[in-house]
Amino acid sequence: DMTWAESTVKTENWNAKWEKEYEAVNVDDLALVRAPFHKPLNSGLDVVIKPTMSFGTGHHDTTWMMIRYLLDLNVSGSRVLDMGCGTGVLAIAAHKLGALSVLAIDIEDGAVQNTIENAALNSIEISNDFNVDCGTSELLTTNHTELNQIILANINRNVLIADMPNYNSVLEPGGTIVFSGFFTGDVPFMKEHIEGVGWAIDNVLDRNGWACIICGKTAN
């Protein structure tokens, strides 16, 4: 027999409550990923992301590490590809750090729409300098075959491994690829595949059990 209990939930403005509890993400005081209702830092990189419950907004450890490493890379004047862009946070950060052009790709239409909306919040127009597309890494073999100096891919282990050959086809010799979206325990498995493609591992970051691997493509 099933028994049912009835309870009354107090009506609350969930959105207002959620906004109040929603915190900006501070990356070592060098960058702030914030909602429009937060105050920016006095200096450093400022990225505005409209809070939506559906997609990552910089709060995840993987995004934090990607942003932290992006700040150390020489982004200025580079062509940057953001695979699995989600809210567009990394693409927007790269653009603001002086990238020559940014291409953001996600398999989910909602993510593409979010990225376009968030770009507008940061006064970025969709153009050849900041382009967003919906699809898989197959797009790199058809519509977007131009070479990139920097590729950012924060997805998950299996997708990253499967897509490595496609990333390799659009990564310039001497270029950098930054991976995240997997656990520290997955690093040896990732390393095996990274070396299989012929990239060298420059650095491995770890934050709360999540990992980020930075690779270089040999210029030959």
PDB file of N, CA and C in Angstrom, residues 87-172:
ATOM      1  N   THR A  87      27.946  28.577 -22.006  1.00  0.00           N
ATOM      2  CA  THR A  87      27.442  29.952 -21.912  1.00  0.00           C
ATOM      3  C   THR A  87      28.254  30.928 -22.755  1.00  0.00           C
ATOM      4  N   GLY A  88      29.389  30.442 -23.287  1.00  0.00           N
ATOM      5  CA  GLY A  88      30.265  31.333 -24.055  1.00  0.00           C
ATOM      6  C   GLY A  88      31.305  32.017 -23.196  1.00  0.00           C
ATOM      7  N   VAL A  89      31.395  31.616 -21.928  1.00  0.00           N
ATOM      8  CA  VAL A  89      32.286  32.315 -20.999  1.00  0.00           C
ATOM      9  C   VAL A  89      33.739  32.339 -21.473  1.00  0.00           C
ATOM     10  N   LEU A  90      34.245  31.228 -21.980  1.00  0.00           N
ATOM     11  CA  LEU A  90      35.657  31.182 -22.410  1.00  0.00           C
ATOM     12  C   LEU A  90      35.863  31.962 -23.705  1.00  0.00           C
ATOM     13  N   ALA A  91      34.895  31.852 -24.607  1.00  0.00           N
ATOM     14  CA  ALA A  91      34.967  32.580 -25.883  1.00  0.00           C
ATOM     15  C   ALA A  91      34.976  34.091 -25.633  1.00  0.00           C
ATOM     16  N   ILE A  92      34.100  34.533 -24.730  1.00  0.00           N
ATOM     17  CA  ILE A  92      34.005  35.963 -24.397  1.00  0.00           C
ATOM     18  C   ILE A  92      35.300  36.428 -23.726  1.00  0.00           C
ATOM     19  N   ALA A  93      35.816  35.599 -22.817  1.00  0.00           N
ATOM     20  CA  ALA A  93      37.080  35.932 -22.142  1.00  0.00           C
ATOM     21  C   ALA A  93      38.209  36.076 -23.166  1.00  0.00           C
ATOM     22  N   ALA A  94      38.286  35.134 -24.103  1.00  0.00           N
ATOM     23  CA  ALA A  94      39.350  35.178 -25.126  1.00  0.00           C
ATOM     24  C   ALA A  94      39.236  36.437 -25.981  1.00  0.00           C
ATOM     25  N   HIS A  95      38.014  36.774 -26.367  1.00  0.00           N
ATOM     26  CA  HIS A  95      37.789  37.986 -27.174  1.00  0.00           C
ATOM     27  C   HIS A  95      38.263  39.225 -26.408  1.00  0.00           C
ATOM     28  N   LYS A  96      37.895  39.288 -25.128  1.00  0.00           N
ATOM     29  CA  LYS A  96      38.270  40.448 -24.305  1.00  0.00           C
ATOM     30  C   LYS A  96      39.775  40.507 -24.025  1.00  0.00           C
ATOM     31  N   LEU A  97      40.436  39.348 -24.125  1.00  0.00           N
ATOM     32  CA  LEU A  97      41.894  39.315 -23.924  1.00  0.00           C
ATOM     33  C   LEU A  97      42.645  39.625 -25.221  1.00  0.00           C
ATOM     34  N   GLY A  98      41.905  40.001 -26.256  1.00  0.00           N
ATOM     35  CA  GLY A  98      42.550  40.491 -27.471  1.00  0.00           C
ATOM     36  C   GLY A  98      42.703  39.490 -28.599  1.00  0.00           C
ATOM     37  N   ALA A  99      41.931  38.388 -28.557  1.00  0.00           N
ATOM     38  CA  ALA A  99      42.015  37.412 -29.650  1.00  0.00           C
ATOM     39  C   ALA A  99      41.680  38.083 -30.979  1.00  0.00           C
ATOM     40  N   LEU A 100      42.367  37.663 -32.008  1.00  0.00           N
ATOM     41  CA  LEU A 100      42.110  38.183 -33.352  1.00  0.00           C
ATOM     42  C   LEU A 100      40.716  37.750 -33.811  1.00  0.00           C
ATOM     43  N   SER A 101      40.409  36.471 -33.565  1.00  0.00           N
ATOM     44  CA  SER A 101      39.069  35.975 -33.869  1.00  0.00           C
ATOM     45  C   SER A 101      38.751  34.824 -32.923  1.00  0.00           C
ATOM     46  N   VAL A 102      37.451  34.645 -32.672  1.00  0.00           N
ATOM     47  CA  VAL A 102      36.991  33.582 -31.783  1.00  0.00           C
ATOM     48  C   VAL A 102      35.854  32.840 -32.478  1.00  0.00           C
ATOM     49  N   LEU A 103      35.930  31.516 -32.465  1.00  0.00           N
ATOM     50  CA  LEU A 103      34.833  30.688 -32.952  1.00  0.00           C
ATOM     51  C   LEU A 103      34.373  29.823 -31.782  1.00  0.00           C
ATOM     52  N   ALA A 104      33.077  29.911 -31.439  1.00  0.00           N
ATOM     53  CA  ALA A 104      32.512  29.122 -30.347  1.00  0.00           C
ATOM     54  C   ALA A 104      31.545  28.102 -30.941  1.00  0.00           C
ATOM     55  N   ILE A 105      31.720  26.836 -30.562  1.00  0.00           N
ATOM     56  CA  ILE A 105      30.862  25.760 -31.101  1.00  0.00           C
ATOM     57  C   ILE A 105      30.267  24.960 -29.951  1.00  0.00           C
ATOM     58  N   ASP A 106      28.979  24.647 -30.057  1.00  0.00           N
ATOM     59  CA  ASP A 106      28.354  23.747 -29.081  1.00  0.00           C
ATOM     60  C   ASP A 106      27.334  22.887 -29.803  1.00  0.00           C
ATOM     61  N   ILE A 107      27.136  21.687 -29.298  1.00  0.00           N
ATOM     62  CA  ILE A 107      26.201  20.746 -29.911  1.00  0.00           C
ATOM     63  C   ILE A 107      24.751  21.108 -29.566  1.00  0.00           C
ATOM     64  N   GLU A 108      24.571  21.871 -28.464  1.00  0.00           N
ATOM     65  CA  GLU A 108      23.224  22.228 -28.023  1.00  0.00           C
ATOM     66  C   GLU A 108      22.835  23.615 -28.483  1.00  0.00           C
ATOM     67  N   ASP A 109      21.665  23.683 -29.089  1.00  0.00           N
ATOM     68  CA  ASP A 109      21.167  24.960 -29.590  1.00  0.00           C
ATOM     69  C   ASP A 109      20.992  25.985 -28.464  1.00  0.00           C
ATOM     70  N   GLY A 110      20.566  25.498 -27.294  1.00  0.00           N
ATOM     71  CA  GLY A 110      20.391  26.392 -26.146  1.00  0.00           C
ATOM     72  C   GLY A 110      21.691  27.071 -25.746  1.00  0.00           C
ATOM     73  N   ALA A 111      22.783  26.330 -25.842  1.00  0.00           N
ATOM     74  CA  ALA A 111      24.100  26.878 -25.505  1.00  0.00           C
ATOM     75  C   ALA A 111      24.502  27.951 -26.513  1.00  0.00           C
ATOM     76  N   VAL A 112      24.212  27.685 -27.780  1.00  0.00           N
ATOM     77  CA  VAL A 112      24.534  28.652 -28.838  1.00  0.00           C
ATOM     78  C   VAL A 112      23.750  29.951 -28.603  1.00  0.00           C
ATOM     79  N   GLN A 113      22.464  29.827 -28.285  1.00  0.00           N
ATOM     80  CA  GLN A 113      21.638  31.012 -27.998  1.00  0.00           C
ATOM     81  C   GLN A 113      22.161  31.764 -26.783  1.00  0.00           C
ATOM     82  N   ASN A 114      22.527  31.009 -25.736  1.00  0.00           N
ATOM     83  CA  ASN A 114      23.096  31.612 -24.525  1.00  0.00           C
ATOM     84  C   ASN A 114      24.361  32.395 -24.831  1.00  0.00           C
ATOM     85  N   THR A 115      25.223  31.811 -25.659  1.00  0.00           N
ATOM     86  CA  THR A 115      26.500  32.450 -26.008  1.00  0.00           C
ATOM     87  C   THR A 115      26.245  33.755 -26.755  1.00  0.00           C
ATOM     88  N   ILE A 116      25.285  33.733 -27.667  1.00  0.00           N
ATOM     89  CA  ILE A 116      24.954  34.941 -28.430  1.00  0.00           C
ATOM     90  C   ILE A 116      24.414  36.037 -27.498  1.00  0.00           C
ATOM     91  N   GLU A 117      23.522  35.647 -26.580  1.00  0.00           N
ATOM     92  CA  GLU A 117      22.969  36.608 -25.601  1.00  0.00           C
ATOM     93  C   GLU A 117      24.054  37.166 -24.696  1.00  0.00           C
ATOM     94  N   ASN A 118      24.930  36.282 -24.217  1.00  0.00           N
ATOM     95  CA  ASN A 118      25.985  36.735 -23.309  1.00  0.00           C
ATOM     96  C   ASN A 118      27.025  37.601 -24.018  1.00  0.00           C
ATOM     97  N   ALA A 119      27.280  37.309 -25.276  1.00  0.00           N
ATOM     98  CA  ALA A 119      28.199  38.158 -26.050  1.00  0.00           C
ATOM     99  C   ALA A 119      27.641  39.585 -26.084  1.00  0.00           C
ATOM    100  N   ALA A 120      26.335  39.699 -26.325  1.00  0.00           N
ATOM    101  CA  ALA A 120      25.693  41.024 -26.369  1.00  0.00           C
ATOM    102  C   ALA A 120      25.824  41.753 -25.029  1.00  0.00           C
ATOM    103  N   LEU A 121      25.705  41.018 -23.919  1.00  0.00           N
ATOM    104  CA  LEU A 121      25.864  41.625 -22.588  1.00  0.00           C
ATOM    105  C   LEU A 121      27.271  42.191 -22.397  1.00  0.00           C
ATOM    106  N   ASN A 122      28.232  41.647 -23.155  1.00  0.00           N
ATOM    107  CA  ASN A 122      29.622  42.117 -23.079  1.00  0.00           C
ATOM    108  C   ASN A 122      29.968  43.041 -24.252  1.00  0.00           C
ATOM    109  N   SER A 123      28.920  43.551 -24.922  1.00  0.00           N
ATOM    110  CA  SER A 123      29.080  44.461 -26.074  1.00  0.00           C
ATOM    111  C   SER A 123      29.879  43.832 -27.209  1.00  0.00           C
ATOM    112  N   ILE A 124      29.678  42.529 -27.427  1.00  0.00           N
ATOM    113  CA  ILE A 124      30.356  41.842 -28.530  1.00  0.00           C
ATOM    114  C   ILE A 124      29.318  41.504 -29.590  1.00  0.00           C
ATOM    115  N   GLU A 125      29.580  41.922 -30.814  1.00  0.00           N
ATOM    116  CA  GLU A 125      28.669  41.609 -31.909  1.00  0.00           C
ATOM    117  C   GLU A 125      29.094  40.310 -32.576  1.00  0.00           C
ATOM    118  N   ILE A 126      28.113  39.547 -33.022  1.00  0.00           N
ATOM    119  CA  ILE A 126      28.415  38.321 -33.759  1.00  0.00           C
ATOM    120  C   ILE A 126      28.938  38.737 -35.138  1.00  0.00           C
ATOM    121  N   SER A 127      30.129  38.267 -35.467  1.00  0.00           N
ATOM    122  CA  SER A 127      30.790  38.686 -36.710  1.00  0.00           C
ATOM    123  C   SER A 127      31.858  37.650 -37.048  1.00  0.00           C
ATOM    124  N   ASN A 128      32.704  37.952 -38.025  1.00  0.00           N
ATOM    125  CA  ASN A 128      33.833  37.055 -38.322  1.00  0.00           C
ATOM    126  C   ASN A 128      34.822  37.018 -37.168  1.00  0.00           C
ATOM    127  N   ASP A 129      34.826  38.083 -36.365  1.00  0.00           N
ATOM    128  CA  ASP A 129      35.741  38.148 -35.217  1.00  0.00           C
ATOM    129  C   ASP A 129      35.208  37.372 -34.019  1.00  0.00           C
ATOM    130  N   PHE A 130      33.887  37.171 -33.988  1.00  0.00           N
ATOM    131  CA  PHE A 130      33.268  36.426 -32.885  1.00  0.00           C
ATOM    132  C   PHE A 130      32.078  35.671 -33.468  1.00  0.00           C
ATOM    133  N   ASN A 131      32.334  34.400 -33.788  1.00  0.00           N
ATOM    134  CA  ASN A 131      31.343  33.601 -34.496  1.00  0.00           C
ATOM    135  C   ASN A 131      30.880  32.444 -33.616  1.00  0.00           C
ATOM    136  N   VAL A 132      29.600  32.080 -33.721  1.00  0.00           N
ATOM    137  CA  VAL A 132      29.045  30.984 -32.924  1.00  0.00           C
ATOM    138  C   VAL A 132      28.338  30.021 -33.861  1.00  0.00           C
ATOM    139  N   ASP A 133      28.576  28.721 -33.657  1.00  0.00           N
ATOM    140  CA  ASP A 133      27.939  27.735 -34.535  1.00  0.00           C
ATOM    141  C   ASP A 133      27.471  26.533 -33.723  1.00  0.00           C
ATOM    142  N   CYS A 134      26.447  25.855 -34.235  1.00  0.00           N
ATOM    143  CA  CYS A 134      25.871  24.702 -33.549  1.00  0.00           C
ATOM    144  C   CYS A 134      26.257  23.420 -34.286  1.00  0.00           C
ATOM    145  N   GLY A 135      26.842  22.460 -33.556  1.00  0.00           N
ATOM    146  CA  GLY A 135      27.203  21.194 -34.175  1.00  0.00           C
ATOM    147  C   GLY A 135      28.310  20.494 -33.414  1.00  0.00           C
ATOM    148  N   THR A 136      28.842  19.441 -34.017  1.00  0.00           N
ATOM    149  CA  THR A 136      29.915  18.658 -33.400  1.00  0.00           C
ATOM    150  C   THR A 136      31.258  19.077 -34.000  1.00  0.00           C
ATOM    151  N   SER A 137      32.311  18.358 -33.642  1.00  0.00           N
ATOM    152  CA  SER A 137      33.635  18.671 -34.178  1.00  0.00           C
ATOM    153  C   SER A 137      33.723  18.383 -35.679  1.00  0.00           C
ATOM    154  N   GLU A 138      32.700  17.731 -36.230  1.00  0.00           N
ATOM    155  CA  GLU A 138      32.658  17.523 -37.690  1.00  0.00           C
ATOM    156  C   GLU A 138      32.703  18.855 -38.428  1.00  0.00           C
ATOM    157  N   LEU A 139      32.195  19.897 -37.796  1.00  0.00           N
ATOM    158  CA  LEU A 139      32.216  21.242 -38.402  1.00  0.00           C
ATOM    159  C   LEU A 139      33.635  21.675 -38.749  1.00  0.00           C
ATOM    160  N   LEU A 140      34.614  21.141 -38.016  1.00  0.00           N
ATOM    161  CA  LEU A 140      36.017  21.516 -38.252  1.00  0.00           C
ATOM    162  C   LEU A 140      36.555  20.888 -39.528  1.00  0.00           C
ATOM    163  N   THR A 141      35.833  19.900 -40.052  1.00  0.00           N
ATOM    164  CA  THR A 141      36.267  19.257 -41.295  1.00  0.00           C
ATOM    165  C   THR A 141      35.491  19.795 -42.495  1.00  0.00           C
ATOM    166  N   THR A 142      34.452  20.629 -42.206  1.00  0.00           N
ATOM    167  CA  THR A 142      33.605  21.137 -43.299  1.00  0.00           C
ATOM    168  C   THR A 142      33.576  22.658 -43.356  1.00  0.00           C
ATOM    169  N   ASN A 143      32.889  23.279 -42.384  1.00  0.00           N
ATOM    170  CA  ASN A 143      32.659  24.738 -42.439  1.00  0.00           C
ATOM    171  C   ASN A 143      33.773  25.580 -41.837  1.00  0.00           C
ATOM    172  N   HIS A 144      34.531  25.004 -40.896  1.00  0.00           N
ATOM    173  CA  HIS A 144      35.492  25.806 -40.136  1.00  0.00           C
ATOM    174  C   HIS A 144      36.866  25.151 -40.134  1.00  0.00           C
ATOM    175  N   THR A 145      37.477  25.095 -41.300  1.00  0.00           N
ATOM    176  CA  THR A 145      38.753  24.374 -41.433  1.00  0.00           C
ATOM    177  C   THR A 145      39.976  25.260 -41.215  1.00  0.00           C
ATOM    178  N   GLU A 146      39.756  26.556 -40.952  1.00  0.00           N
ATOM    179  CA  GLU A 146      40.910  27.452 -40.755  1.00  0.00           C
ATOM    180  C   GLU A 146      41.670  27.073 -39.482  1.00  0.00           C
ATOM    181  N   LEU A 147      42.968  27.338 -39.495  1.00  0.00           N
ATOM    182  CA  LEU A 147      43.827  26.963 -38.372  1.00  0.00           C
ATOM    183  C   LEU A 147      43.689  27.932 -37.199  1.00  0.00           C
ATOM    184  N   ASN A 148      43.812  27.392 -35.995  1.00  0.00           N
ATOM    185  CA  ASN A 148      43.749  28.182 -34.769  1.00  0.00           C
ATOM    186  C   ASN A 148      45.053  28.063 -34.007  1.00  0.00           C
ATOM    187  N   GLN A 149      45.441  29.149 -33.327  1.00  0.00           N
ATOM    188  CA  GLN A 149      46.638  29.102 -32.471  1.00  0.00           C
ATOM    189  C   GLN A 149      46.283  28.516 -31.098  1.00  0.00           C
ATOM    190  N   ILE A 150      45.004  28.691 -30.689  1.00  0.00           N
ATOM    191  CA  ILE A 150      44.563  28.211 -29.369  1.00  0.00           C
ATOM    192  C   ILE A 150      43.219  27.495 -29.516  1.00  0.00           C
ATOM    193  N   ILE A 151      43.131  26.294 -28.945  1.00  0.00           N
ATOM    194  CA  ILE A 151      41.853  25.590 -28.881  1.00  0.00           C
ATOM    195  C   ILE A 151      41.531  25.326 -27.416  1.00  0.00           C
ATOM    196  N   LEU A 152      40.312  25.679 -27.014  1.00  0.00           N
ATOM    197  CA  LEU A 152      39.836  25.443 -25.656  1.00  0.00           C
ATOM    198  C   LEU A 152      38.725  24.404 -25.751  1.00  0.00           C
ATOM    199  N   ALA A 153      38.864  23.293 -25.036  1.00  0.00           N
ATOM    200  CA  ALA A 153      37.840  22.243 -25.112  1.00  0.00           C
ATOM    201  C   ALA A 153      37.531  21.730 -23.709  1.00  0.00           C
ATOM    202  N   ASN A 154      36.420  22.217 -23.171  1.00  0.00           N
ATOM    203  CA  ASN A 154      35.982  21.827 -21.826  1.00  0.00           C
ATOM    204  C   ASN A 154      34.694  21.026 -22.000  1.00  0.00           C
ATOM    205  N   ILE A 155      34.823  19.709 -22.196  1.00  0.00           N
ATOM    206  CA  ILE A 155      33.640  18.889 -22.516  1.00  0.00           C
ATOM    207  C   ILE A 155      33.592  17.679 -21.575  1.00  0.00           C
ATOM    208  N   ASN A 156      33.953  16.502 -22.049  1.00  0.00           N
ATOM    209  CA  ASN A 156      34.108  15.341 -21.178  1.00  0.00           C
ATOM    210  C   ASN A 156      35.094  14.387 -21.837  1.00  0.00           C
ATOM    211  N   ARG A 157      35.617  13.485 -21.044  1.00  0.00           N
ATOM    212  CA  ARG A 157      36.719  12.638 -21.491  1.00  0.00           C
ATOM    213  C   ARG A 157      36.463  11.951 -22.836  1.00  0.00           C
ATOM    214  N   ASN A 158      35.329  11.277 -22.945  1.00  0.00           N
ATOM    215  CA  ASN A 158      35.083  10.461 -24.140  1.00  0.00           C
ATOM    216  C   ASN A 158      34.945  11.296 -25.410  1.00  0.00           C
ATOM    217  N   VAL A 159      34.254  12.424 -25.294  1.00  0.00           N
ATOM    218  CA  VAL A 159      34.094  13.317 -26.452  1.00  0.00           C
ATOM    219  C   VAL A 159      35.454  13.882 -26.854  1.00  0.00           C
ATOM    220  N   LEU A 160      36.230  14.325 -25.867  1.00  0.00           N
ATOM    221  CA  LEU A 160      37.552  14.900 -26.155  1.00  0.00           C
ATOM    222  C   LEU A 160      38.434  13.914 -26.904  1.00  0.00           C
ATOM    223  N   ILE A 161      38.446  12.669 -26.426  1.00  0.00           N
ATOM    224  CA  ILE A 161      39.296  11.645 -27.048  1.00  0.00           C
ATOM    225  C   ILE A 161      38.831  11.355 -28.473  1.00  0.00           C
ATOM    226  N   ALA A 162      37.526  11.210 -28.643  1.00  0.00           N
ATOM    227  CA  ALA A 162      36.982  10.903 -29.975  1.00  0.00           C
ATOM    228  C   ALA A 162      37.260  12.032 -30.968  1.00  0.00           C
ATOM    229  N   ASP A 163      37.282  13.281 -30.453  1.00  0.00           N
ATOM    230  CA  ASP A 163      37.393  14.449 -31.338  1.00  0.00           C
ATOM    231  C   ASP A 163      38.818  14.936 -31.564  1.00  0.00           C
ATOM    232  N   MET A 164      39.792  14.330 -30.879  1.00  0.00           N
ATOM    233  CA  MET A 164      41.187  14.795 -31.003  1.00  0.00           C
ATOM    234  C   MET A 164      41.686  14.913 -32.448  1.00  0.00           C
ATOM    235  N   PRO A 165      41.429  13.928 -33.322  1.00  0.00           N
ATOM    236  CA  PRO A 165      41.910  14.081 -34.701  1.00  0.00           C
ATOM    237  C   PRO A 165      41.332  15.329 -35.398  1.00  0.00           C
ATOM    238  N   ASN A 166      40.062  15.630 -35.129  1.00  0.00           N
ATOM    239  CA  ASN A 166      39.453  16.827 -35.731  1.00  0.00           C
ATOM    240  C   ASN A 166      40.060  18.111 -35.161  1.00  0.00           C
ATOM    241  N   TYR A 167      40.327  18.117 -33.843  1.00  0.00           N
ATOM    242  CA  TYR A 167      40.987  19.287 -33.256  1.00  0.00           C
ATOM    243  C   TYR A 167      42.371  19.466 -33.881  1.00  0.00           C
ATOM    244  N   ASN A 168      43.073  18.351 -34.036  1.00  0.00           N
ATOM    245  CA  ASN A 168      44.431  18.392 -34.568  1.00  0.00           C
ATOM    246  C   ASN A 168      44.467  18.995 -35.973  1.00  0.00           C
ATOM    247  N   SER A 169      43.419  18.712 -36.744  1.00  0.00           N
ATOM    248  CA  SER A 169      43.378  19.200 -38.132  1.00  0.00           C
ATOM    249  C   SER A 169      43.259  20.728 -38.221  1.00  0.00           C
ATOM    250  N   VAL A 170      42.775  21.374 -37.134  1.00  0.00           N
ATOM    251  CA  VAL A 170      42.639  22.837 -37.170  1.00  0.00           C
ATOM    252  C   VAL A 170      43.536  23.552 -36.148  1.00  0.00           C
ATOM    253  N   LEU A 171      44.497  22.795 -35.564  1.00  0.00           N
ATOM    254  CA  LEU A 171      45.438  23.414 -34.630  1.00  0.00           C
ATOM    255  C   LEU A 171      46.754  23.665 -35.354  1.00  0.00           C
ATOM    256  N   GLU A 172      47.154  24.922 -35.350  1.00  0.00           N
ATOM    257  CA  GLU A 172      48.384  25.319 -36.035  1.00  0.00           C
ATOM    258  C   GLU A 172      49.609  24.696 -35.351  1.00  0.00           C
TER     259      GLU A 172
END
